[in-house]
Short mmCIF file of C-alpha atoms and ligand atoms in Angstrom, two decimals:
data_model
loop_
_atom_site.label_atom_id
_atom_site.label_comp_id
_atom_site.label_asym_id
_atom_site.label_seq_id
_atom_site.Cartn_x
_atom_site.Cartn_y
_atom_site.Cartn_z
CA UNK A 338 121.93 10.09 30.08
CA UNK A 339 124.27 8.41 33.11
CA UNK A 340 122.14 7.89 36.13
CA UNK A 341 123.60 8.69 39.32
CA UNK A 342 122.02 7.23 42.43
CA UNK A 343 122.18 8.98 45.58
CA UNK A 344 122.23 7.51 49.50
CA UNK A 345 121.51 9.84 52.00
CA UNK A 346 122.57 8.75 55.63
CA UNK A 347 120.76 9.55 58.79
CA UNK A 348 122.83 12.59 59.45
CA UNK A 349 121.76 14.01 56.24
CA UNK A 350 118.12 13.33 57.38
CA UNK A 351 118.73 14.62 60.59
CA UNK A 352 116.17 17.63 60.74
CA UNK A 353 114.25 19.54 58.03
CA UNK A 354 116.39 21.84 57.05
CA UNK A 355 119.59 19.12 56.62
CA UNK A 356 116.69 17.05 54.46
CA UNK A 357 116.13 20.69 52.22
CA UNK A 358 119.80 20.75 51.94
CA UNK A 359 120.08 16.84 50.65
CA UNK A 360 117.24 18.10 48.42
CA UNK A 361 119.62 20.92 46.87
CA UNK A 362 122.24 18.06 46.24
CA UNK A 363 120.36 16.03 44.33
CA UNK A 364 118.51 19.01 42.29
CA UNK A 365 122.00 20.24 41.59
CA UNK A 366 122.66 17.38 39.08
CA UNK A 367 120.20 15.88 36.71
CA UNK A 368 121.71 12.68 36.77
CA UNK A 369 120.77 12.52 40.30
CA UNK A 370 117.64 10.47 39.35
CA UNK A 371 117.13 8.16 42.20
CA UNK A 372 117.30 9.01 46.18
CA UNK A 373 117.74 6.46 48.70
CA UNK A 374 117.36 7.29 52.83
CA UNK A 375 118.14 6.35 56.17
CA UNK A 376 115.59 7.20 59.08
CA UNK A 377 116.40 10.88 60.92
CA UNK A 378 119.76 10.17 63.47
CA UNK A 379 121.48 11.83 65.61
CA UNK A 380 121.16 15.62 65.77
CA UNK A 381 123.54 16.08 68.24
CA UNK A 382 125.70 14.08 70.69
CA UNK A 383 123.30 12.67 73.28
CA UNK A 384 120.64 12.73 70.76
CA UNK A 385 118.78 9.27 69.93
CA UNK A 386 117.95 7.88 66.76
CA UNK A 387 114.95 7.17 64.90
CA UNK A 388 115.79 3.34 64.65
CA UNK A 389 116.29 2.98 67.80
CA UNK A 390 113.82 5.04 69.55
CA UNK A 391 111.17 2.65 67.39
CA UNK A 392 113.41 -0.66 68.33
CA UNK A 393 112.53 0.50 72.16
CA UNK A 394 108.65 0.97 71.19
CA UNK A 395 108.76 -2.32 69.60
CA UNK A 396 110.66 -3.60 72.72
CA UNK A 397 108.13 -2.22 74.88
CA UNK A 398 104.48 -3.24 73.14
CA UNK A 399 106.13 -6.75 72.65
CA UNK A 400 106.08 -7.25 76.50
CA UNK A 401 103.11 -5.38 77.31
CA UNK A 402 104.52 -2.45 78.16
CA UNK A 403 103.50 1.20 77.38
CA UNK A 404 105.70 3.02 74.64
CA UNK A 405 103.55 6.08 74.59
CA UNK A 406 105.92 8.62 75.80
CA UNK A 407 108.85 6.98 73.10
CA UNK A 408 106.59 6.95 70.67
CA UNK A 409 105.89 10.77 70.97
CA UNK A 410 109.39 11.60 70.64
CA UNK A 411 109.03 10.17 66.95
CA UNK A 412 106.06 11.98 66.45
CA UNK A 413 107.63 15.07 67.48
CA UNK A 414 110.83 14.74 65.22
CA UNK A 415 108.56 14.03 62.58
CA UNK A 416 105.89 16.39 62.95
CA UNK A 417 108.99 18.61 63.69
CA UNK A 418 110.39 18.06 60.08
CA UNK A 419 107.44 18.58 58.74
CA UNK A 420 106.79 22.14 60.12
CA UNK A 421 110.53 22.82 58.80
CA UNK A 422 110.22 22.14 55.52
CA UNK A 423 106.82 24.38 55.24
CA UNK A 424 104.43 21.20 53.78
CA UNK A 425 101.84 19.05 54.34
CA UNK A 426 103.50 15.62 53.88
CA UNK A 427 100.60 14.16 56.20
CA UNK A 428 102.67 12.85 59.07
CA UNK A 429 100.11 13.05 61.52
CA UNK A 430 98.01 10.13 59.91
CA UNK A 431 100.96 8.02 59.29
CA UNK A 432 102.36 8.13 62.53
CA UNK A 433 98.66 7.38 63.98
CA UNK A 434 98.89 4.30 61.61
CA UNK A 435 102.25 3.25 62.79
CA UNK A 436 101.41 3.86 66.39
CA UNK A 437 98.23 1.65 65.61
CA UNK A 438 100.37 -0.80 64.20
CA UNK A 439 102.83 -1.55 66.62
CA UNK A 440 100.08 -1.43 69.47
CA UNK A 441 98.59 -4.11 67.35
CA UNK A 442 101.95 -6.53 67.77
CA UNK A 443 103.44 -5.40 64.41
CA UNK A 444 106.67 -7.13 63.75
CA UNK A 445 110.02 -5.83 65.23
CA UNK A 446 111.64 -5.54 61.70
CA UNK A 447 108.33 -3.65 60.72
CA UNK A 448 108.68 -1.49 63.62
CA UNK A 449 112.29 -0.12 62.73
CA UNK A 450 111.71 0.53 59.08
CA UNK A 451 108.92 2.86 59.90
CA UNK A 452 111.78 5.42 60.32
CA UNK A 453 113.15 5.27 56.77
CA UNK A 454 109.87 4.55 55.62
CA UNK A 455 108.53 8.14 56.74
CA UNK A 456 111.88 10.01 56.22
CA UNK A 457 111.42 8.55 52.07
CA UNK A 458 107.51 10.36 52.54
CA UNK A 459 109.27 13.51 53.32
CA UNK A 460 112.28 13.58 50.42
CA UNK A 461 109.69 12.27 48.37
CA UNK A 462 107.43 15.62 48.80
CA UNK A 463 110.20 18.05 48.87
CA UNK A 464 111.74 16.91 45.44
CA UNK A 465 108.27 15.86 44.09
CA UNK A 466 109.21 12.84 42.97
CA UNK A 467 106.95 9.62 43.18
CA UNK A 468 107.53 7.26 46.61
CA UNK A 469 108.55 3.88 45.59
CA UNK A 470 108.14 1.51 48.20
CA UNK A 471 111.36 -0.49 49.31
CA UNK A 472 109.19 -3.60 49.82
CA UNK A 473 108.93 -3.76 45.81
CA UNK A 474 112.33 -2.98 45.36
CA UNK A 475 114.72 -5.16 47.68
CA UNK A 476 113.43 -8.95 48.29
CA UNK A 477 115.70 -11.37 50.86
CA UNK A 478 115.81 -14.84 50.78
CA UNK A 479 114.59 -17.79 53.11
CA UNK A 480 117.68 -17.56 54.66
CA UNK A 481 117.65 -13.72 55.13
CA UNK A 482 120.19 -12.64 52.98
CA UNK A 483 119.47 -10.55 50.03
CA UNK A 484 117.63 -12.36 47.26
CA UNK A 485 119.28 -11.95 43.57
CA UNK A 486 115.48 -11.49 42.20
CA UNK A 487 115.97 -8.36 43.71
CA UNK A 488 117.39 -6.24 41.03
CA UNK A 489 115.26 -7.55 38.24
CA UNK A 490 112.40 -6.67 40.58
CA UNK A 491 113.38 -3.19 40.92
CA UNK A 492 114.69 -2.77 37.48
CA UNK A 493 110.43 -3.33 37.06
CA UNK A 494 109.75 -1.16 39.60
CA UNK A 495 111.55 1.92 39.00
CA UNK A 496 111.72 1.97 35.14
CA UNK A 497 108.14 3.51 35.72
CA UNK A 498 109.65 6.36 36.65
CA UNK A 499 112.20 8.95 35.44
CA UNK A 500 112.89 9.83 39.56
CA UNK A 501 111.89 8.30 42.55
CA UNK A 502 112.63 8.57 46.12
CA UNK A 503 113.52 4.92 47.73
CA UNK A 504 113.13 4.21 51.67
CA UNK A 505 116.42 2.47 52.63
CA UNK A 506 117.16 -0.15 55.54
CA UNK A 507 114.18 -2.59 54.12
CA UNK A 508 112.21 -4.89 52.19
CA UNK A 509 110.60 -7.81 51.42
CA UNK A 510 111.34 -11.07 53.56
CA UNK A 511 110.59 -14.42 51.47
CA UNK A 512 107.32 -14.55 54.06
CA UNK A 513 106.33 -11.41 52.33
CA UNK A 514 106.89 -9.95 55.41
CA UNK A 515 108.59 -6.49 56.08
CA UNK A 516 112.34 -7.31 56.78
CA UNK A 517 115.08 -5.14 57.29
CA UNK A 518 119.05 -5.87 56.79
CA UNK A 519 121.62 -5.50 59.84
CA UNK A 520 122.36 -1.92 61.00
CA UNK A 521 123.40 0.48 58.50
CA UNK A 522 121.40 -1.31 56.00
CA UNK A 523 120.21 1.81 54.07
CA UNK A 524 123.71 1.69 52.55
CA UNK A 525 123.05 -1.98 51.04
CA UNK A 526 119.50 -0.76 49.60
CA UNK A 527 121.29 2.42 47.56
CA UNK A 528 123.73 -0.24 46.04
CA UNK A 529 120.85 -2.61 45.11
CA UNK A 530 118.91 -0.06 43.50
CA UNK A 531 122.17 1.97 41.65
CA UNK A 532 122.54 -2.26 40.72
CA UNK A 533 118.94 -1.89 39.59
CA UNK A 534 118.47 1.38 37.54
CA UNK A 535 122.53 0.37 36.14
CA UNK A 536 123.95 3.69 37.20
CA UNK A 537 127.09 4.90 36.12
CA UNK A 538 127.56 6.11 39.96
CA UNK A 539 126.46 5.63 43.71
CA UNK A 540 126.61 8.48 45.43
CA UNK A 541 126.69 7.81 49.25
CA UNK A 542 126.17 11.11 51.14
CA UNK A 543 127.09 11.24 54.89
CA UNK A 544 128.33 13.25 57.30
CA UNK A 545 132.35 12.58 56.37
CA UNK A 546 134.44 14.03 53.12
CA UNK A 547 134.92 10.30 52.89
CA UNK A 548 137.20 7.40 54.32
CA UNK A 549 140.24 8.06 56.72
CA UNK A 550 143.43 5.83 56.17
CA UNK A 551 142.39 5.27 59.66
CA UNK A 552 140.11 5.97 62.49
CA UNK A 553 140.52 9.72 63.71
CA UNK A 554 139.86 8.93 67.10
CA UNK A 555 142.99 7.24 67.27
CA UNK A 556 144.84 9.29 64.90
CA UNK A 557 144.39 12.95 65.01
CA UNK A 558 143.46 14.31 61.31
CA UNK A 559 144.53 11.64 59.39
CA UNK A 560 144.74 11.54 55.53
CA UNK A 561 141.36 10.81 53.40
CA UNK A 562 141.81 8.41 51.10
CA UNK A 563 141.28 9.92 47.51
CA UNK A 564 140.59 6.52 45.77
CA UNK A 565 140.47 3.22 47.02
CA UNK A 566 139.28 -0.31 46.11
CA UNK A 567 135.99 -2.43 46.55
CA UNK A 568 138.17 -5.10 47.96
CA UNK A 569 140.10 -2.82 49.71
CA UNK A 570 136.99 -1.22 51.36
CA UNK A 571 135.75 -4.37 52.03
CA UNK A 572 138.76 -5.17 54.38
CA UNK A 573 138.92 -2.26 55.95
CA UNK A 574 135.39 -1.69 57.13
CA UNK A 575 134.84 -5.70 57.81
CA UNK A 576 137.81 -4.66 60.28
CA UNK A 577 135.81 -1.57 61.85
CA UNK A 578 136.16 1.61 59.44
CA UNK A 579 132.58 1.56 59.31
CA UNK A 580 131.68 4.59 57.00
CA UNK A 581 129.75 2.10 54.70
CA UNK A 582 128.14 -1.46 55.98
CA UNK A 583 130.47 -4.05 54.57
CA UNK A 584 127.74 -5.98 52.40
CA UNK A 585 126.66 -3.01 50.50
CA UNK A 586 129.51 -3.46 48.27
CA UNK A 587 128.41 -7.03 46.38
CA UNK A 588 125.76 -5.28 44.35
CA UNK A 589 127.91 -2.49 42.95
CA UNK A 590 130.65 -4.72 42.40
CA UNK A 591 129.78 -6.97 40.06
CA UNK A 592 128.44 -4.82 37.95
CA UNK A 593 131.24 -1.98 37.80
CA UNK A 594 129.56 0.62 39.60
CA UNK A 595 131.83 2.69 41.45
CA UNK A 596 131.00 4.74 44.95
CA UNK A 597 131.42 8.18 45.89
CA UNK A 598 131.24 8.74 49.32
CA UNK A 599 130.62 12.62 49.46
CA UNK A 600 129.61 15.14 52.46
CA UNK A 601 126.37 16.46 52.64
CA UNK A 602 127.53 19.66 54.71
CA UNK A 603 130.46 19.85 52.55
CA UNK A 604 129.39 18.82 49.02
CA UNK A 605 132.45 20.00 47.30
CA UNK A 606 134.86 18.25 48.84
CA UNK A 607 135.52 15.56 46.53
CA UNK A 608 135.69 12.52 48.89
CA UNK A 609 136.65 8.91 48.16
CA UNK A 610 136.14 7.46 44.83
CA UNK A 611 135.55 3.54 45.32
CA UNK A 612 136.32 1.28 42.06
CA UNK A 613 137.73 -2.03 40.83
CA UNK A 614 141.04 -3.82 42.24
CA UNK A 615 142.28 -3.47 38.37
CA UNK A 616 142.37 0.24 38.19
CA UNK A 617 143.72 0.55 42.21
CA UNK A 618 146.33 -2.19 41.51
CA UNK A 619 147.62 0.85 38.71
CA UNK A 620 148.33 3.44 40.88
CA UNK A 621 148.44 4.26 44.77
CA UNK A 622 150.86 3.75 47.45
CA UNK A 623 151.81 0.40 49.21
CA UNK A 624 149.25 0.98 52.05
CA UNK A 625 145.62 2.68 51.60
CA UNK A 626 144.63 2.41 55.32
CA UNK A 627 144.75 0.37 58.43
CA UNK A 628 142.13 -0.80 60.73
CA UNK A 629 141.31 -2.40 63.68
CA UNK A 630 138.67 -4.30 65.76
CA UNK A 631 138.83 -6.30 69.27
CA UNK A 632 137.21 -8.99 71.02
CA UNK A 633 138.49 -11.80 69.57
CA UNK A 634 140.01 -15.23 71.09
CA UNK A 635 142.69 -17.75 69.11
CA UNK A 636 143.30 -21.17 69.62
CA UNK A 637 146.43 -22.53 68.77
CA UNK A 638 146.65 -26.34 67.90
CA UNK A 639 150.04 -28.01 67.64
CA UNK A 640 150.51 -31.53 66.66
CA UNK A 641 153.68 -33.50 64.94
CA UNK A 642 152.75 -34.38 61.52
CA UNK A 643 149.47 -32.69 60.67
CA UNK A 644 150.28 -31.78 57.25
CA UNK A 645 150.51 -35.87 56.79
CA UNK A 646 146.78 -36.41 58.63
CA UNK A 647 144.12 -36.23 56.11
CA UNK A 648 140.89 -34.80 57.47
CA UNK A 649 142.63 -32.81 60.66
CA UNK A 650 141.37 -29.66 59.71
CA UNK A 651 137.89 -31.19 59.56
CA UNK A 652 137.33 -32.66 62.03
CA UNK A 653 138.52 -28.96 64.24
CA UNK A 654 135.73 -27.09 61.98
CA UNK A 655 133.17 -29.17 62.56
CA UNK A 656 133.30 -29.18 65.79
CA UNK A 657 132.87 -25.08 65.73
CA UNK A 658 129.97 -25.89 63.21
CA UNK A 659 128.72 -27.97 65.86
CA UNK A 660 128.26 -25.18 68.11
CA UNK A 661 127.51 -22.67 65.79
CA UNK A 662 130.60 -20.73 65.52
CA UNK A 663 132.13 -19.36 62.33
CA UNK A 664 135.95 -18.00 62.63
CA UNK A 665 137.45 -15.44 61.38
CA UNK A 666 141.07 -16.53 60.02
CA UNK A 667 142.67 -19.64 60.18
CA UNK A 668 146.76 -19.40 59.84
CA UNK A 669 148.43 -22.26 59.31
CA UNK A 670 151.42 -23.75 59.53
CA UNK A 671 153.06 -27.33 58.91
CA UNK A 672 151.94 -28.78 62.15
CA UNK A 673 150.31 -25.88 63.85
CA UNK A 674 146.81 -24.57 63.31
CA UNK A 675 145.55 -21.50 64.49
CA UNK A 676 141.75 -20.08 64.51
CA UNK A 677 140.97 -16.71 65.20
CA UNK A 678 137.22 -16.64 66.08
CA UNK A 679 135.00 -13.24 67.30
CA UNK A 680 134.42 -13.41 71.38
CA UNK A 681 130.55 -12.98 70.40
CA UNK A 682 130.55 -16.77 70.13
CA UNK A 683 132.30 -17.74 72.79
CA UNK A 684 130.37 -16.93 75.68
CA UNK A 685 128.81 -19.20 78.25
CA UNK A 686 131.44 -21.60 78.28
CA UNK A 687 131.56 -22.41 74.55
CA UNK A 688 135.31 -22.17 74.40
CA UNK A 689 135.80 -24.31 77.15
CA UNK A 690 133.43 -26.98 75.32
CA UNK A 691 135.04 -26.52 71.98
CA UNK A 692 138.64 -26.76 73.40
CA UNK A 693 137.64 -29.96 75.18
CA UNK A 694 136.14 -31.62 72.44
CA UNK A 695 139.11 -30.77 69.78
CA UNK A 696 141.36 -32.66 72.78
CA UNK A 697 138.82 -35.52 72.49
CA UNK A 698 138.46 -35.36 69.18
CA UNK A 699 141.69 -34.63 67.05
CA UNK A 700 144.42 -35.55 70.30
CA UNK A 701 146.84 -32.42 69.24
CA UNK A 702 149.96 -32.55 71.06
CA UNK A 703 148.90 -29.16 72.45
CA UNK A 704 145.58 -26.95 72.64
CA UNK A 705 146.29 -22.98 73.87
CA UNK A 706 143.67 -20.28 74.12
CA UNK A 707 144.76 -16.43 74.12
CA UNK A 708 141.42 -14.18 74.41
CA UNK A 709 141.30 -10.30 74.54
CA UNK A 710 143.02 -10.09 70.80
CA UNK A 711 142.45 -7.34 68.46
CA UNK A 712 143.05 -8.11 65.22
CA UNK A 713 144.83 -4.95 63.12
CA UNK A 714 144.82 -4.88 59.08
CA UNK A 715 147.63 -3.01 57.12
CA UNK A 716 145.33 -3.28 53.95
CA UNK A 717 146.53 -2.02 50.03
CA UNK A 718 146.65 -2.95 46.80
CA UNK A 719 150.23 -1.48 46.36
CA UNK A 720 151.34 -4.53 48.70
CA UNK A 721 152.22 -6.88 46.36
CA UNK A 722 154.87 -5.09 44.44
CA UNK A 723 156.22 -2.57 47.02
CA UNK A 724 159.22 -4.63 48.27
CA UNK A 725 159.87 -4.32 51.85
CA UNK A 726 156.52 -3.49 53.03
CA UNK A 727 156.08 -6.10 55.84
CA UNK A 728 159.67 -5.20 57.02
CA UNK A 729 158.60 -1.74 57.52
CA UNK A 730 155.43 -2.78 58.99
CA UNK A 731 156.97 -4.99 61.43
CA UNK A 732 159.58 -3.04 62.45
CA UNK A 733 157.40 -0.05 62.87
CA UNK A 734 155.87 -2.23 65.58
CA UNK A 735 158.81 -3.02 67.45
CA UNK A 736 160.40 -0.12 67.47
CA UNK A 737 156.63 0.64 69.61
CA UNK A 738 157.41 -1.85 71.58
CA UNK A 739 154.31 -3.95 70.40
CA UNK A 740 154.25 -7.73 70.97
CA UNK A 741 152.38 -9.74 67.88
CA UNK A 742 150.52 -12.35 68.88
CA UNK A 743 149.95 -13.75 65.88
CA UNK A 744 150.30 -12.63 61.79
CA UNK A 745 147.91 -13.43 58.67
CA UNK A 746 149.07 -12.58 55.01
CA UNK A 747 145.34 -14.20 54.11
CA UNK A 748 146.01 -15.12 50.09
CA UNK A 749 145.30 -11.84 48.18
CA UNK A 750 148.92 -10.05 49.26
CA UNK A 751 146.44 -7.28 50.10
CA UNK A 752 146.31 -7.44 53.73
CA UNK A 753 148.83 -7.74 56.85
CA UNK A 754 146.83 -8.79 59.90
CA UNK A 755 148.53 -8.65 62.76
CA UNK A 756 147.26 -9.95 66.39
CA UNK A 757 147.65 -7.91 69.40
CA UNK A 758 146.50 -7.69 72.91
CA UNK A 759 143.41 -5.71 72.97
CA UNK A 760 145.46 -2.70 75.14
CA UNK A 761 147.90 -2.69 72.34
CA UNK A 762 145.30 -1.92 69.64
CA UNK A 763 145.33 1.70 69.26
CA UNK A 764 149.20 2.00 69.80
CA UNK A 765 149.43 -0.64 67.10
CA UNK A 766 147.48 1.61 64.52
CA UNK A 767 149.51 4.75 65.72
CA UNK A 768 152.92 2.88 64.61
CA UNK A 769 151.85 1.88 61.22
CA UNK A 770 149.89 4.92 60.29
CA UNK A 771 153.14 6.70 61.05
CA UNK A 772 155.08 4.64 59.25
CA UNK A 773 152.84 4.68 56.01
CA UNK A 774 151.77 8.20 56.47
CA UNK A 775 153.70 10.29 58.10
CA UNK A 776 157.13 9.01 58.08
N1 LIG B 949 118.32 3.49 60.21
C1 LIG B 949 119.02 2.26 60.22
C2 LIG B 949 120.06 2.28 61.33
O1 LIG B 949 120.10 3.20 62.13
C3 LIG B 949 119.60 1.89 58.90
C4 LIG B 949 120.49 2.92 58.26
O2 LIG B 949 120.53 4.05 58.69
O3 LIG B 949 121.16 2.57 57.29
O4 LIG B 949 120.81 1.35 61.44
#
């Protein structure tokens, strides 16, 4: 029988009775054999997280201070669940361990996985199924990225069992350590274990019928995209369309396993189907969606002749590797150079110390900065063969009156990037959606 595994977000563990109704998802289909979750989020607006309520407890014991009364705001969420879903999943001893624990100096990583790590107890009791611990499932490396050991490791771990519930967010660190991935990790552990278990389909349940060709809080209802790519995806929420962490693609990918990105409150909407660039490249329009992001600074280099001067380019990276700083896109042209790099590295004087050593360094005949870009992708498969798509994207932009700063086909004819002043950013995704969309 196909396997389906499902990845339930922190809206869908929100409160007991959202967890009962994730429960009734996964009952509905018996291919539904293996449940990954996030830690309880937001309720309602103003409401705090799990994660982060237990990041601030962390924060707190760490420098000696008391995180009593935070810590009994966990304790009453999950004590809270509990009493909703009418069974003894003994929270009250876990939460005295974990309250123990981080009173004791447990790690910070430790700290915020406690959330998914309890939320998995609960799932785990109302389906019945066994708990499988995410520290035997996902491993990372030295380096802290996700260790390939991991699926053979899980493949072990979960073949014991016909159904299991999975906490998401964490696992082993190469110290054997608990370690957890960025933000929004849960979604990288689902595609691990649907890697894993080789399911025919990862489910990702959230609180969205799926992916907007952009972000409706600059667009006003826009269109949900029905079917789009793993490489398109990729682009699009690297740029900011953050339904799904970026990295929690890889594992699926290679292996063929497309993602459903489905609705918890709305299960039978029939959301966005993710798959492989082959199939995509056979059908769809020229454009799936657009996205943007801000914050970031280029530097322009000019200098007669660079194509001719062996080891320019170089020389210019290493001196960002020098200082720790990895960029973003690097247009070029015959003898210009151009590197778009994220403002989160350029604090405290950096680009002033970069710019003064690539003067130093590689003499261009000119060095310019322009900070305060946002960088805006036109991203689809349909691209490459539509004639007259960057036409129509470009004219849609004057015709807003929108000055382009700067323009990046990258190499995969999948993607338009344009560069615009941060103010511009929204106005810039208005003009293309309409182009695309709603012309
Ligand atoms: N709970 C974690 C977070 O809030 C991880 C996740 O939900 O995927 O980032």
């Amino acid at each position: 029988m196909d396997i389906k595994v499902c990845k339930f977000g922190g809206t869908s563990m929100a409160d007991g009775n959202i967890m009962r109704r994730a429960a009734d998802i996964v009952r509905a289909d018996p291919q539904r054999r293996y449940v990954v979750v996030s830690a309880p989020g937001k309720r309602f607006g103003g409401d705090v997280k799990i994660t982060d309520l237990l990041y601030r407890c962390h924060d707190l014991a760490s420098s000696g201070e008391d995180f009593g009364e935070i810590f009994s705001r966990v304790r009453a969420r999950f004590e809270g669940i509990e009493k909703e879903i009418g069974k003894d999943v003994g929270m009250r001893g876990e939460l005295d361990r974990i309250e123990k624990e981080i009173r004791a100096g447990a790690g910070r990583d430790y700290c915020a996985s406690r959330g998914e790590y309890l939320a998995a107890r609960v799932m785990s009791a109302l389906l019945g199924w066994p708990f499988v611990d995410a520290k035997d499932v996902v491993f990372f490396s030295a380096e802290g990225t996700l260790d390939d050991e991991s699926y053979i490791k899980a493949a072990a771990a979960l073949r014991r069992y016909p159904n299991a519930v999975i906490p998401g967010f964490y696992g082993s660190g190469a110290d054997g350590k608990i370690k957890t991935f960025s933000r929004g990790g849960s979604d990288i552990s689902g595609s691990v274990v649907a890697r894993a278990v080789r399911a025919s389909l990862y489910e990702n349940w959230t609180d969205v019928s799926g992916f907007f060709a952009c972000d409706p809080r600059i667009v006003s209802s826009p269109e949900c995209i029905r079917e789009v790519s793993y490489q398109e995806l990729r682009e699009l929420s690297y740029m900011g369309a953050n339904v799904l962490h970026s990295e929690s693609i890889f594992p699926v990918r290679s292996a063929g396993i497309p993602i459903r990105i489905c609705n918890t409150f709305r299960p039978e909407d029939e959301g966005t189907l993710i798959v492989s660039s082959a199939r995509r490249s056979r059908s769809g329009g020229a454009v799936t969606g657009i996205a943007g992001k801000k914050d970031f600074t280029v530097i322009f280099l000019e200098k007669s002749m660079m194509n001719g001067e062996i080891g320019f380019a170089e020389k210019v990276l290493g001196i960002l590797s020098r200082y720790g700083v990895s960029f973003e896109h690097l247009p070029t042209g015959i003898d210009t150079l151009s590197i778009v790099i994220d403002d989160k590295y350029l604090a405290g004087g950096v680009l002033e110390k970069i710019v003064s050593d690539i003067r130093a360094e590689v003499r261009p005949d000119s060095v310019r900065t322009h900070e305060g870009i946002a960088l805006v992708a036109t991203v689809g498969h349909g691209m490459a063969n539509a004639v007259g798509t960057a036409a129509r994207l470009f004219r849609s932009l004057s015709d807003a009156g929108i000055n382009v700063i700067m323009i990046d086909q990258g190499s995969s004819e999948l993607n338009i990037i344009v560069g615009v002043d941060n103010a511009d950013c929204a106005d810039c995704i208005r003009a293309v959606y309409r182009e695309f969309f709603r012309a």
